[in-house]
mmCIF file of C-alpha atoms in Angstrom:
data_model
loop_
_atom_site.group_PDB
_atom_site.id
_atom_site.type_symbol
_atom_site.label_atom_id
_atom_site.label_comp_id
_atom_site.label_asym_id
_atom_site.label_seq_id
_atom_site.Cartn_x
_atom_site.Cartn_y
_atom_site.Cartn_z
ATOM 1 C CA MET A 1 -25.182 -13.186 73.992
ATOM 2 C CA THR A 2 -28.902 -13.179 74.745
ATOM 3 C CA ASP A 3 -28.026 -17.226 75.847
ATOM 4 C CA SER A 4 -25.350 -16.018 78.043
ATOM 5 C CA PHE A 5 -27.356 -13.237 79.740
ATOM 6 C CA ALA A 6 -30.049 -15.946 80.415
ATOM 7 C CA GLY A 7 -27.370 -18.274 81.936
ATOM 8 C CA GLY A 8 -25.686 -15.540 84.006
ATOM 9 C CA ASP A 9 -29.397 -14.641 85.354
ATOM 10 C CA VAL A 10 -30.232 -18.373 85.871
ATOM 11 C CA PHE A 11 -26.967 -18.861 88.117
ATOM 12 C CA PHE A 12 -27.495 -15.470 89.592
ATOM 13 C CA VAL A 13 -31.276 -16.458 91.027
ATOM 14 C CA LEU A 14 -30.070 -20.047 91.614
ATOM 15 C CA LEU A 15 -27.513 -18.823 94.151
ATOM 16 C CA GLY A 16 -29.899 -16.233 95.811
ATOM 17 C CA ALA A 17 -32.372 -19.462 96.203
ATOM 18 C CA ILE A 18 -29.787 -21.605 97.585
ATOM 19 C CA LEU A 19 -28.596 -18.760 100.333
ATOM 20 C CA VAL A 20 -32.205 -18.246 101.356
ATOM 21 C CA PHE A 21 -32.542 -22.249 101.425
ATOM 22 C CA ALA A 22 -29.823 -22.527 103.621
ATOM 23 C CA MET A 23 -31.894 -19.445 105.882
ATOM 24 C CA HIS A 24 -34.130 -22.378 107.032
ATOM 25 C CA GLY A 25 -31.264 -24.124 108.394
ATOM 26 C CA GLY A 26 -30.765 -20.845 110.454
ATOM 27 C CA PHE A 27 -34.452 -20.723 111.604
ATOM 28 C CA ALA A 28 -34.508 -24.395 112.807
ATOM 29 C CA PHE A 29 -31.002 -23.702 114.954
ATOM 30 C CA LEU A 30 -32.512 -20.434 116.590
ATOM 31 C CA GLU A 31 -35.534 -22.490 117.461
ATOM 32 C CA VAL A 32 -33.286 -25.556 118.825
ATOM 33 C CA GLY A 33 -31.072 -23.221 121.142
ATOM 34 C CA THR A 34 -34.159 -20.976 122.299
ATOM 35 C CA VAL A 35 -36.527 -24.132 123.422
ATOM 36 C CA ARG A 36 -36.134 -26.532 126.147
ATOM 37 C CA HIS A 37 -33.730 -29.737 125.056
ATOM 38 C CA LYS A 38 -37.019 -32.093 125.151
ATOM 39 C CA ASN A 39 -38.073 -30.029 122.404
ATOM 40 C CA GLN A 40 -35.154 -29.597 120.118
ATOM 41 C CA VAL A 41 -35.768 -32.587 117.832
ATOM 42 C CA ASN A 42 -39.360 -31.221 117.083
ATOM 43 C CA ALA A 43 -37.706 -28.041 116.091
ATOM 44 C CA LEU A 44 -35.855 -29.394 113.183
ATOM 45 C CA VAL A 45 -38.291 -31.514 112.045
ATOM 46 C CA LYS A 46 -40.756 -28.987 111.833
ATOM 47 C CA ILE A 47 -38.844 -26.574 109.736
ATOM 48 C CA LEU A 48 -37.683 -29.481 107.222
ATOM 49 C CA VAL A 49 -40.883 -30.829 106.855
ATOM 50 C CA ASP A 50 -42.984 -27.272 106.574
ATOM 51 C CA PHE A 51 -40.199 -26.746 103.753
ATOM 52 C CA ALA A 52 -41.174 -29.673 101.961
ATOM 53 C CA LEU A 53 -44.839 -28.818 102.341
ATOM 54 C CA SER A 54 -44.592 -25.379 101.173
ATOM 55 C CA THR A 55 -42.618 -26.630 98.094
ATOM 56 C CA LEU A 56 -45.201 -28.596 97.151
ATOM 57 C CA ALA A 57 -48.476 -26.236 98.317
ATOM 58 C CA TYR A 58 -46.553 -23.641 96.305
ATOM 59 C CA PHE A 59 -45.544 -25.373 93.025
ATOM 60 C CA PHE A 60 -49.555 -26.992 92.812
ATOM 61 C CA VAL A 61 -51.440 -24.014 93.767
ATOM 62 C CA GLY A 62 -49.817 -20.600 95.366
ATOM 63 C CA TYR A 63 -47.614 -19.525 92.550
ATOM 64 C CA ALA A 64 -50.866 -19.648 90.261
ATOM 65 C CA VAL A 65 -52.450 -17.847 92.972
ATOM 66 C CA ALA A 66 -49.654 -15.239 93.250
ATOM 67 C CA TYR A 67 -48.736 -14.793 89.783
ATOM 68 C CA GLY A 68 -51.282 -16.991 87.491
ATOM 69 C CA THR A 69 -48.351 -19.486 86.085
ATOM 70 C CA THR A 70 -48.988 -23.382 86.528
ATOM 71 C CA PHE A 71 -46.125 -25.772 85.737
ATOM 72 C CA PHE A 72 -48.567 -28.367 84.163
ATOM 73 C CA VAL A 73 -46.835 -28.046 80.569
ATOM 74 C CA ASN A 74 -44.323 -30.631 79.225
ATOM 75 C CA ALA A 75 -40.459 -30.273 80.057
ATOM 76 C CA ALA A 76 -40.006 -28.438 76.731
ATOM 77 C CA VAL A 77 -42.098 -25.698 77.680
ATOM 78 C CA LEU A 78 -40.774 -25.328 81.273
ATOM 79 C CA SER A 79 -36.926 -24.922 80.513
ATOM 80 C CA GLY A 80 -38.166 -22.230 77.775
ATOM 81 C CA THR A 81 -36.414 -24.284 74.676
ATOM 82 C CA VAL A 82 -39.647 -23.757 72.958
ATOM 83 C CA ALA A 83 -39.604 -20.281 71.302
ATOM 84 C CA GLY A 84 -42.661 -17.903 72.441
ATOM 85 C CA GLY A 85 -43.402 -19.583 75.392
ATOM 86 C CA ALA A 86 -44.514 -18.390 78.603
ATOM 87 C CA PHE A 87 -41.078 -19.410 80.138
ATOM 88 C CA GLU A 88 -37.959 -17.903 80.205
ATOM 89 C CA PRO A 89 -34.797 -19.667 78.732
ATOM 90 C CA GLN A 90 -32.567 -21.913 80.167
ATOM 91 C CA GLY A 91 -34.794 -22.536 82.970
ATOM 92 C CA LEU A 92 -34.890 -18.856 84.640
ATOM 93 C CA SER A 93 -38.236 -19.062 84.950
ATOM 94 C CA LEU A 94 -38.131 -22.471 87.211
ATOM 95 C CA VAL A 95 -35.158 -21.107 89.465
ATOM 96 C CA LYS A 96 -37.325 -17.798 90.240
ATOM 97 C CA PHE A 97 -40.074 -19.831 91.365
ATOM 98 C CA PHE A 98 -37.054 -21.805 93.365
ATOM 99 C CA PHE A 99 -36.310 -18.507 94.763
ATOM 100 C CA LEU A 100 -39.834 -17.230 95.517
ATOM 101 C CA ALA A 101 -40.737 -20.504 96.911
ATOM 102 C CA THR A 102 -37.924 -20.061 99.680
ATOM 103 C CA PHE A 103 -39.686 -16.857 100.456
ATOM 104 C CA ALA A 104 -43.276 -18.795 100.911
ATOM 105 C CA ALA A 105 -41.746 -21.200 103.163
ATOM 106 C CA ALA A 106 -39.977 -18.682 105.468
ATOM 107 C CA ILE A 107 -43.942 -18.129 106.818
ATOM 108 C CA PRO A 108 -44.188 -21.493 108.512
ATOM 109 C CA ALA A 109 -40.756 -21.379 109.423
ATOM 110 C CA ILE A 110 -41.263 -18.057 111.497
ATOM 111 C CA ILE A 111 -44.462 -18.988 112.837
ATOM 112 C CA SER A 112 -43.101 -22.318 114.371
ATOM 113 C CA GLY A 113 -40.766 -20.072 116.673
ATOM 114 C CA GLY A 114 -44.035 -18.432 118.059
ATOM 115 C CA ILE A 115 -45.856 -22.095 118.401
ATOM 116 C CA ALA A 116 -42.700 -24.127 119.824
ATOM 117 C CA GLU A 117 -43.385 -26.413 122.943
ATOM 118 C CA ARG A 118 -46.681 -26.860 122.627
ATOM 119 C CA MET A 119 -48.327 -27.231 119.110
ATOM 120 C CA LYS A 120 -49.358 -30.232 117.798
ATOM 121 C CA PHE A 121 -47.419 -31.557 114.561
ATOM 122 C CA LEU A 122 -50.543 -32.526 112.424
ATOM 123 C CA PRO A 123 -52.154 -29.378 112.554
ATOM 124 C CA GLN A 124 -49.271 -27.272 111.954
ATOM 125 C CA CYS A 125 -48.710 -29.245 108.920
ATOM 126 C CA LEU A 126 -52.479 -28.510 107.556
ATOM 127 C CA ALA A 127 -51.750 -24.997 108.612
ATOM 128 C CA THR A 128 -48.526 -24.763 106.010
ATOM 129 C CA VAL A 129 -50.448 -26.323 103.173
ATOM 130 C CA VAL A 130 -53.478 -23.809 103.876
ATOM 131 C CA LEU A 131 -50.965 -20.905 104.517
ATOM 132 C CA VAL A 132 -48.397 -21.234 101.506
ATOM 133 C CA ALA A 133 -51.105 -22.506 99.006
ATOM 134 C CA LEU A 134 -53.526 -19.716 99.634
ATOM 135 C CA VAL A 135 -53.139 -17.024 102.780
ATOM 136 C CA TYR A 136 -49.530 -15.744 101.771
ATOM 137 C CA PRO A 137 -49.691 -15.777 98.066
ATOM 138 C CA LEU A 138 -53.017 -13.754 98.287
ATOM 139 C CA PHE A 139 -51.254 -10.894 99.556
ATOM 140 C CA GLU A 140 -47.901 -11.649 97.866
ATOM 141 C CA GLY A 141 -49.788 -11.766 94.349
ATOM 142 C CA VAL A 142 -51.220 -8.308 95.469
ATOM 143 C CA VAL A 143 -47.980 -6.453 96.065
ATOM 144 C CA TRP A 144 -45.464 -8.229 93.727
ATOM 145 C CA GLY A 145 -48.060 -9.770 91.038
ATOM 146 C CA GLY A 146 -50.293 -6.711 90.823
ATOM 147 C CA ASN A 147 -53.367 -8.493 91.430
ATOM 148 C CA PHE A 148 -56.894 -6.996 92.123
ATOM 149 C CA GLY A 149 -55.712 -3.480 90.974
ATOM 150 C CA ILE A 150 -54.898 -2.509 94.769
ATOM 151 C CA GLN A 151 -51.361 -1.227 93.603
ATOM 152 C CA GLY A 152 -53.008 0.764 90.659
ATOM 153 C CA TRP A 153 -55.371 2.542 93.343
ATOM 154 C CA LEU A 154 -52.582 3.181 95.726
ATOM 155 C CA GLU A 155 -50.565 4.657 93.613
ATOM 156 C CA ALA A 156 -53.886 7.124 91.993
ATOM 157 C CA THR A 157 -54.641 7.778 95.882
ATOM 158 C CA PHE A 158 -51.439 8.322 97.724
ATOM 159 C CA GLY A 159 -48.752 9.253 94.512
ATOM 160 C CA ALA A 160 -46.993 5.742 94.519
ATOM 161 C CA PRO A 161 -47.571 2.032 94.523
ATOM 162 C CA PHE A 162 -46.510 0.038 97.730
ATOM 163 C CA HIS A 163 -42.954 -0.360 97.884
ATOM 164 C CA ASP A 164 -41.772 -3.894 99.295
ATOM 165 C CA PHE A 165 -38.341 -4.762 97.556
ATOM 166 C CA ALA A 166 -37.940 -7.937 99.375
ATOM 167 C CA GLY A 167 -40.597 -8.437 101.877
ATOM 168 C CA SER A 168 -40.427 -6.595 104.902
ATOM 169 C CA VAL A 169 -44.248 -6.546 104.857
ATOM 170 C CA VAL A 170 -44.959 -9.512 102.314
ATOM 171 C CA VAL A 171 -43.002 -12.043 103.983
ATOM 172 C CA HIS A 172 -42.358 -10.658 107.673
ATOM 173 C CA ALA A 173 -44.919 -8.855 108.809
ATOM 174 C CA VAL A 174 -47.186 -11.385 107.570
ATOM 175 C CA GLY A 175 -45.499 -14.135 109.120
ATOM 176 C CA GLY A 176 -45.585 -12.557 112.631
ATOM 177 C CA TRP A 177 -48.890 -11.246 112.290
ATOM 178 C CA ILE A 178 -50.054 -14.693 111.636
ATOM 179 C CA ALA A 179 -48.241 -15.947 113.860
ATOM 180 C CA LEU A 180 -49.504 -13.746 116.823
ATOM 181 C CA GLY A 181 -53.027 -14.931 115.975
ATOM 182 C CA ALA A 182 -51.889 -18.852 116.266
ATOM 183 C CA VAL A 183 -49.977 -18.260 119.740
ATOM 184 C CA LEU A 184 -52.916 -15.958 121.326
ATOM 185 C CA LEU A 185 -55.358 -19.137 120.397
ATOM 186 C CA LEU A 186 -52.934 -21.575 121.558
ATOM 187 C CA GLY A 187 -51.963 -19.885 125.064
ATOM 188 C CA PRO A 188 -49.100 -19.986 127.229
ATOM 189 C CA ARG A 189 -46.938 -22.628 127.894
ATOM 190 C CA ILE A 190 -47.837 -24.730 131.202
ATOM 191 C CA GLY A 191 -45.645 -23.036 133.702
ATOM 192 C CA ARG A 192 -44.833 -19.961 132.149
ATOM 193 C CA TYR A 193 -47.046 -17.693 133.989
ATOM 194 C CA THR A 194 -48.237 -18.325 137.730
ATOM 195 C CA LYS A 195 -52.076 -18.251 138.465
ATOM 196 C CA ASP A 196 -51.474 -14.444 139.843
ATOM 197 C CA GLY A 197 -50.150 -13.653 136.641
ATOM 198 C CA ARG A 198 -46.366 -13.530 137.457
ATOM 199 C CA SER A 199 -43.877 -14.349 134.408
ATOM 200 C CA VAL A 200 -41.885 -17.395 135.348
ATOM 201 C CA GLY A 201 -38.573 -16.942 133.137
ATOM 202 C CA ILE A 202 -37.889 -20.005 130.941
ATOM 203 C CA PRO A 203 -34.094 -19.741 129.732
ATOM 204 C CA PRO A 204 -32.798 -20.703 126.175
ATOM 205 C CA SER A 205 -31.395 -24.150 126.274
ATOM 206 C CA ASN A 206 -28.505 -23.708 124.284
ATOM 207 C CA ILE A 207 -26.930 -20.024 123.317
ATOM 208 C CA PRO A 208 -24.006 -21.343 120.862
ATOM 209 C CA TRP A 209 -26.931 -22.698 118.938
ATOM 210 C CA LEU A 210 -29.124 -19.542 118.873
ATOM 211 C CA ALA A 211 -26.253 -17.991 117.750
ATOM 212 C CA MET A 212 -25.325 -20.657 114.930
ATOM 213 C CA GLY A 213 -28.994 -19.973 114.062
ATOM 214 C CA SER A 214 -28.696 -16.030 113.767
ATOM 215 C CA TRP A 215 -25.363 -16.209 111.838
ATOM 216 C CA MET A 216 -26.907 -18.512 109.112
ATOM 217 C CA LEU A 217 -29.679 -16.263 108.864
ATOM 218 C CA CYS A 218 -27.640 -13.361 108.901
ATOM 219 C CA VAL A 219 -25.154 -14.667 105.881
ATOM 220 C CA GLY A 220 -28.303 -15.714 103.957
ATOM 221 C CA TRP A 221 -29.988 -12.538 104.274
ATOM 222 C CA PHE A 222 -27.681 -11.104 102.019
ATOM 223 C CA GLY A 223 -29.359 -13.551 99.139
ATOM 224 C CA PHE A 224 -32.369 -12.611 100.491
ATOM 225 C CA ASN A 225 -32.204 -9.075 99.728
ATOM 226 C CA VAL A 226 -29.148 -8.634 97.206
ATOM 227 C CA MET A 227 -30.939 -11.239 94.802
ATOM 228 C CA SER A 228 -34.591 -10.186 95.310
ATOM 229 C CA ALA A 229 -33.449 -8.005 91.804
ATOM 230 C CA GLN A 230 -33.511 -11.344 90.404
ATOM 231 C CA SER A 231 -31.500 -10.298 87.475
ATOM 232 C CA LEU A 232 -27.997 -9.241 86.968
ATOM 233 C CA GLN A 233 -28.578 -6.513 84.977
ATOM 234 C CA ALA A 234 -30.787 -5.280 87.761
ATOM 235 C CA VAL A 235 -28.442 -6.262 90.886
ATOM 236 C CA THR A 236 -27.172 -3.259 92.988
ATOM 237 C CA GLY A 237 -24.814 -3.043 95.337
ATOM 238 C CA LEU A 238 -26.342 -0.209 97.401
ATOM 239 C CA VAL A 239 -29.058 -3.138 98.664
ATOM 240 C CA ALA A 240 -26.022 -4.772 100.126
ATOM 241 C CA MET A 241 -24.629 -2.322 101.703
ATOM 242 C CA ASN A 242 -28.285 -1.162 103.343
ATOM 243 C CA SER A 243 -28.452 -4.532 104.448
ATOM 244 C CA LEU A 244 -25.038 -4.575 106.170
ATOM 245 C CA MET A 245 -25.478 -1.163 107.574
ATOM 246 C CA ALA A 246 -28.699 -1.939 109.254
ATOM 247 C CA MET A 247 -27.918 -5.179 110.733
ATOM 248 C CA ALA A 248 -25.142 -3.641 112.356
ATOM 249 C CA GLY A 249 -27.574 -0.616 113.724
ATOM 250 C CA GLY A 250 -30.018 -3.663 114.896
ATOM 251 C CA ILE A 251 -26.805 -5.159 116.675
ATOM 252 C CA LEU A 252 -25.867 -2.564 118.441
ATOM 253 C CA ALA A 253 -29.125 -1.068 119.416
ATOM 254 C CA ALA A 254 -29.838 -4.410 120.818
ATOM 255 C CA LEU A 255 -27.283 -4.784 122.552
ATOM 256 C CA LEU A 256 -27.800 -1.101 124.582
ATOM 257 C CA VAL A 257 -31.553 -1.774 125.205
ATOM 258 C CA GLY A 258 -31.215 -5.005 125.923
ATOM 259 C CA ARG A 259 -28.359 -4.935 128.173
ATOM 260 C CA ASN A 260 -25.371 -6.995 126.970
ATOM 261 C CA ASP A 261 -28.610 -9.931 127.023
ATOM 262 C CA PRO A 262 -26.956 -12.276 124.245
ATOM 263 C CA GLY A 263 -30.517 -13.631 122.817
ATOM 264 C CA PHE A 264 -31.179 -10.068 122.239
ATOM 265 C CA VAL A 265 -27.772 -9.372 120.710
ATOM 266 C CA HIS A 266 -28.216 -11.868 117.992
ATOM 267 C CA ASN A 267 -31.903 -11.636 117.384
ATOM 268 C CA GLY A 268 -30.903 -7.490 116.972
ATOM 269 C CA ALA A 269 -28.922 -8.501 113.938
ATOM 270 C CA LEU A 270 -32.268 -10.000 112.803
ATOM 271 C CA ALA A 271 -34.443 -7.285 113.377
ATOM 272 C CA GLY A 272 -32.283 -4.702 111.082
ATOM 273 C CA LEU A 273 -32.632 -6.976 108.298
ATOM 274 C CA VAL A 274 -36.068 -7.706 108.709
ATOM 275 C CA ALA A 275 -36.786 -3.690 108.860
ATOM 276 C CA VAL A 276 -34.563 -2.939 105.803
ATOM 277 C CA CYS A 277 -36.184 -5.697 103.275
ATOM 278 C CA ALA A 278 -38.933 -3.229 102.001
ATOM 279 C CA GLY A 279 -36.269 0.192 101.356
ATOM 280 C CA SER A 280 -32.941 -1.710 100.740
ATOM 281 C CA ASP A 281 -33.113 -0.905 97.327
ATOM 282 C CA ILE A 282 -33.805 3.091 97.572
ATOM 283 C CA MET A 283 -32.637 3.974 101.234
ATOM 284 C CA HIS A 284 -29.225 5.525 101.715
ATOM 285 C CA PRO A 285 -26.929 3.747 104.006
ATOM 286 C CA ILE A 286 -27.026 6.062 106.765
ATOM 287 C CA GLY A 287 -31.066 5.553 106.478
ATOM 288 C CA SER A 288 -30.582 2.054 106.715
ATOM 289 C CA LEU A 289 -28.261 2.300 109.580
ATOM 290 C CA ALA A 290 -31.218 4.600 111.390
ATOM 291 C CA VAL A 291 -33.725 1.831 110.510
ATOM 292 C CA GLY A 292 -31.968 -1.278 111.602
ATOM 293 C CA ALA A 293 -31.151 0.554 115.013
ATOM 294 C CA VAL A 294 -34.796 1.398 115.465
ATOM 295 C CA ALA A 295 -35.884 -1.757 114.892
ATOM 296 C CA GLY A 296 -33.030 -3.658 117.312
ATOM 297 C CA ALA A 297 -34.565 -1.140 119.964
ATOM 298 C CA VAL A 298 -38.404 -2.107 119.101
ATOM 299 C CA PHE A 299 -37.451 -5.823 119.214
ATOM 300 C CA VAL A 300 -36.178 -5.623 122.642
ATOM 301 C CA LYS A 301 -38.661 -3.508 123.772
ATOM 302 C CA GLY A 302 -41.751 -5.362 122.366
ATOM 303 C CA PHE A 303 -40.537 -8.736 123.251
ATOM 304 C CA ILE A 304 -40.227 -7.489 127.021
ATOM 305 C CA THR A 305 -43.652 -5.972 126.759
ATOM 306 C CA CYS A 306 -45.199 -8.940 124.960
ATOM 307 C CA GLN A 307 -43.922 -11.688 127.437
ATOM 308 C CA GLU A 308 -44.218 -9.751 130.621
ATOM 309 C CA LYS A 309 -46.942 -7.007 130.333
ATOM 310 C CA LEU A 310 -49.400 -8.715 127.616
ATOM 311 C CA LYS A 311 -48.729 -12.327 128.969
ATOM 312 C CA ILE A 312 -48.412 -13.483 125.401
ATOM 313 C CA ASP A 313 -46.055 -16.630 125.613
ATOM 314 C CA ASP A 314 -44.304 -16.198 121.840
ATOM 315 C CA VAL A 315 -41.633 -18.245 122.546
ATOM 316 C CA LEU A 316 -38.957 -16.792 119.868
ATOM 317 C CA GLY A 317 -40.596 -13.193 119.685
ATOM 318 C CA VAL A 318 -41.460 -13.770 116.473
ATOM 319 C CA TRP A 319 -44.321 -11.111 116.450
ATOM 320 C CA ALA A 320 -41.761 -8.689 117.283
ATOM 321 C CA LEU A 321 -39.181 -9.677 115.602
ATOM 322 C CA HIS A 322 -40.867 -10.641 112.301
ATOM 323 C CA GLY A 323 -44.434 -8.925 112.950
ATOM 324 C CA ILE A 324 -43.428 -5.392 114.448
ATOM 325 C CA CYS A 325 -39.936 -4.999 112.825
ATOM 326 C CA GLY A 326 -41.242 -5.951 109.118
ATOM 327 C CA ALA A 327 -43.885 -3.357 109.989
ATOM 328 C CA TRP A 328 -41.585 -0.763 111.040
ATOM 329 C CA GLY A 329 -39.438 -1.484 107.946
ATOM 330 C CA GLY A 330 -42.490 -1.047 105.535
ATOM 331 C CA ILE A 331 -43.209 2.469 106.891
ATOM 332 C CA ALA A 332 -39.529 3.154 107.011
ATOM 333 C CA ALA A 333 -39.485 2.890 103.437
ATOM 334 C CA GLY A 334 -41.810 5.703 103.192
ATOM 335 C CA ILE A 335 -39.445 7.625 105.181
ATOM 336 C CA PHE A 336 -35.914 7.320 104.358
ATOM 337 C CA GLY A 337 -36.447 6.400 100.787
ATOM 338 C CA LEU A 338 -37.592 9.863 100.107
ATOM 339 C CA THR A 339 -35.015 12.263 98.240
ATOM 340 C CA ALA A 340 -35.649 14.763 101.085
ATOM 341 C CA LEU A 341 -33.659 12.129 103.309
ATOM 342 C CA GLY A 342 -30.829 10.884 100.752
ATOM 343 C CA GLY A 343 -33.295 8.401 99.248
ATOM 344 C CA LEU A 344 -34.051 7.491 95.833
ATOM 345 C CA GLY A 345 -37.634 8.490 95.857
ATOM 346 C CA GLY A 346 -40.576 6.655 94.102
ATOM 347 C CA VAL A 347 -42.307 5.868 97.540
ATOM 348 C CA THR A 348 -44.623 8.224 99.677
ATOM 349 C CA PHE A 349 -45.213 7.704 103.300
ATOM 350 C CA ALA A 350 -48.927 7.490 102.811
ATOM 351 C CA SER A 351 -48.975 4.611 100.437
ATOM 352 C CA GLN A 352 -46.226 2.711 102.577
ATOM 353 C CA LEU A 353 -48.379 3.279 105.796
ATOM 354 C CA ALA A 354 -51.554 1.911 103.894
ATOM 355 C CA GLY A 355 -49.773 -1.103 102.341
ATOM 356 C CA THR A 356 -48.158 -1.722 105.653
ATOM 357 C CA LEU A 357 -51.232 -1.773 107.675
ATOM 358 C CA GLY A 358 -53.567 -3.429 105.242
ATOM 359 C CA GLY A 359 -50.747 -6.380 105.284
ATOM 360 C CA VAL A 360 -50.922 -6.449 109.053
ATOM 361 C CA ALA A 361 -54.664 -6.466 109.478
ATOM 362 C CA TYR A 362 -55.013 -9.089 106.389
ATOM 363 C CA ALA A 363 -52.284 -11.639 108.150
ATOM 364 C CA PHE A 364 -53.513 -11.196 111.819
ATOM 365 C CA ALA A 365 -57.399 -11.947 110.865
ATOM 366 C CA ALA A 366 -55.934 -14.864 108.518
ATOM 367 C CA GLY A 367 -53.867 -16.187 111.737
ATOM 368 C CA PHE A 368 -56.933 -16.409 113.726
ATOM 369 C CA VAL A 369 -59.293 -17.937 110.927
ATOM 370 C CA VAL A 370 -56.824 -20.844 109.903
ATOM 371 C CA TYR A 371 -55.839 -21.713 113.570
ATOM 372 C CA GLY A 372 -59.081 -21.382 115.124
ATOM 373 C CA LEU A 373 -60.749 -23.564 112.448
ATOM 374 C CA LEU A 374 -58.033 -26.285 113.086
ATOM 375 C CA LYS A 375 -58.272 -25.540 116.956
ATOM 376 C CA SER A 376 -62.349 -26.406 116.537
ATOM 377 C CA ALA A 377 -61.981 -29.012 113.896
ATOM 378 C CA THR A 378 -58.847 -31.341 115.304
ATOM 379 C CA GLY A 379 -57.296 -29.518 118.421
ATOM 380 C CA ILE A 380 -54.272 -27.501 118.164
ATOM 381 C CA ARG A 381 -52.369 -28.281 121.500
ATOM 382 C CA LEU A 382 -50.609 -31.171 122.848
ATOM 383 C CA SER A 383 -52.151 -32.808 125.784
ATOM 384 C CA ALA A 384 -50.236 -31.682 129.383
ATOM 385 C CA ALA A 385 -48.774 -35.050 129.559
ATOM 386 C CA ASP A 386 -47.195 -34.589 126.080
ATOM 387 C CA GLU A 387 -45.984 -30.969 126.875
ATOM 388 C CA HIS A 388 -44.657 -31.858 130.060
ATOM 389 C CA GLN A 389 -42.783 -34.805 128.238
ATOM 390 C CA GLY A 390 -41.614 -32.629 125.471
ATOM 391 C CA ALA A 391 -42.645 -32.621 121.559
ATOM 392 C CA ASP A 392 -39.510 -34.777 121.171
ATOM 393 C CA LEU A 393 -40.688 -37.821 122.932
ATOM 394 C CA ALA A 394 -44.260 -36.897 122.377
ATOM 395 C CA ILE A 395 -44.325 -36.820 118.337
ATOM 396 C CA HIS A 396 -41.046 -37.937 117.202
ATOM 397 C CA LYS A 397 -40.265 -40.998 119.566
ATOM 398 C CA ILE A 398 -36.632 -39.740 120.101
ATOM 399 C CA SER A 399 -34.695 -37.029 121.879
ATOM 400 C CA ALA A 400 -31.705 -34.818 120.694
ATOM 401 C CA ASN A 401 -29.599 -37.169 122.838
ATOM 402 C CA PRO A 402 -31.024 -40.652 122.155
ATOM 403 C CA GLU A 403 -28.138 -42.322 123.555
ATOM 404 C CA TYR A 404 -27.808 -40.862 126.496
ATOM 405 C CA ASP A 405 -31.770 -41.744 126.969
ATOM 406 C CA VAL A 406 -30.379 -45.474 126.196
ATOM 407 C CA THR A 407 -27.507 -45.478 128.715
ATOM 408 C CA GLY A 408 -27.896 -42.660 130.821
ATOM 409 C CA ARG A 409 -24.323 -41.185 130.367
#
């Protein structure tokens, strides 16, 4: 029976890892549909290469930073066939690594959308390695690994540890606020704003690709959230229901506030899912609906404010979508997770606020440090000529439709 339970958990967590891995295709196509045609190949290559680099960085360094576990032992120990070893039977620990690695790789995937169309390729690869090996695991280890005693301090001070079941803050807010630092250091795309500060709109290149990216992310998100239980024994349908309700709330709020704009609608679904991650295991479905609806509206208003008023050229709106909505999700878990509002409890508003603000400040500072050092050492922005030509030809020497380039038809 023990082997059966272990095998079931292996399959369960592996399925979650595969679903979250598929989300990276969603990140890619969301970016492909948003950027101009001359930058579509770059979007696809960035996400895939970032995933590979993230896997290696997390395997060799990041996982040990977060959880104190290394993989420098023989395969018998790794697979859990050695009795009394540190690794669980049937490779359960290994699929858990795979699952968490897909979370870690979401950090550069999130950032990619903000820095699109003008970031050099090699510096972004270097940033990915540093972020996934050190920056992200340090915060992940604090929240999910109990490192440095910070969770214990929050519980002693505010009555509960910081609760983030599936990463509203650990993954999304951290990725979004790192991206803001990078976007500010890069500056806007050429022609995005006039000399007198007037915004010049750059429309998405392909709404169907954008929509497909959103759909892929939505489907995979149920692995992202539900499988965060990491065992069959701990899984609960409440997480699935709350994710569904938050997604619906985000879509409808973005539809209304965004005045039927398809880009806002498809990103509104993601805003709701970003926000519900933290408290999806403790909130009532009606509370999740409210959390998602607020997130959908916040994304639309945040995107417009960022682009039009603050003149921050965040191409996919990742600061608004992941950074702000992720922070809202962390705080919302301390509101709608309370028993007074139909939740399961075990959280306090003060602890959620403190943990969220701490994560935001850490990520924003880290973004400035990592990309600031790269800017000083190697430069991070394409030349004006390369940006005008497009990252596809400037970096990869091929466009999204190479046959057209050759034949002209």
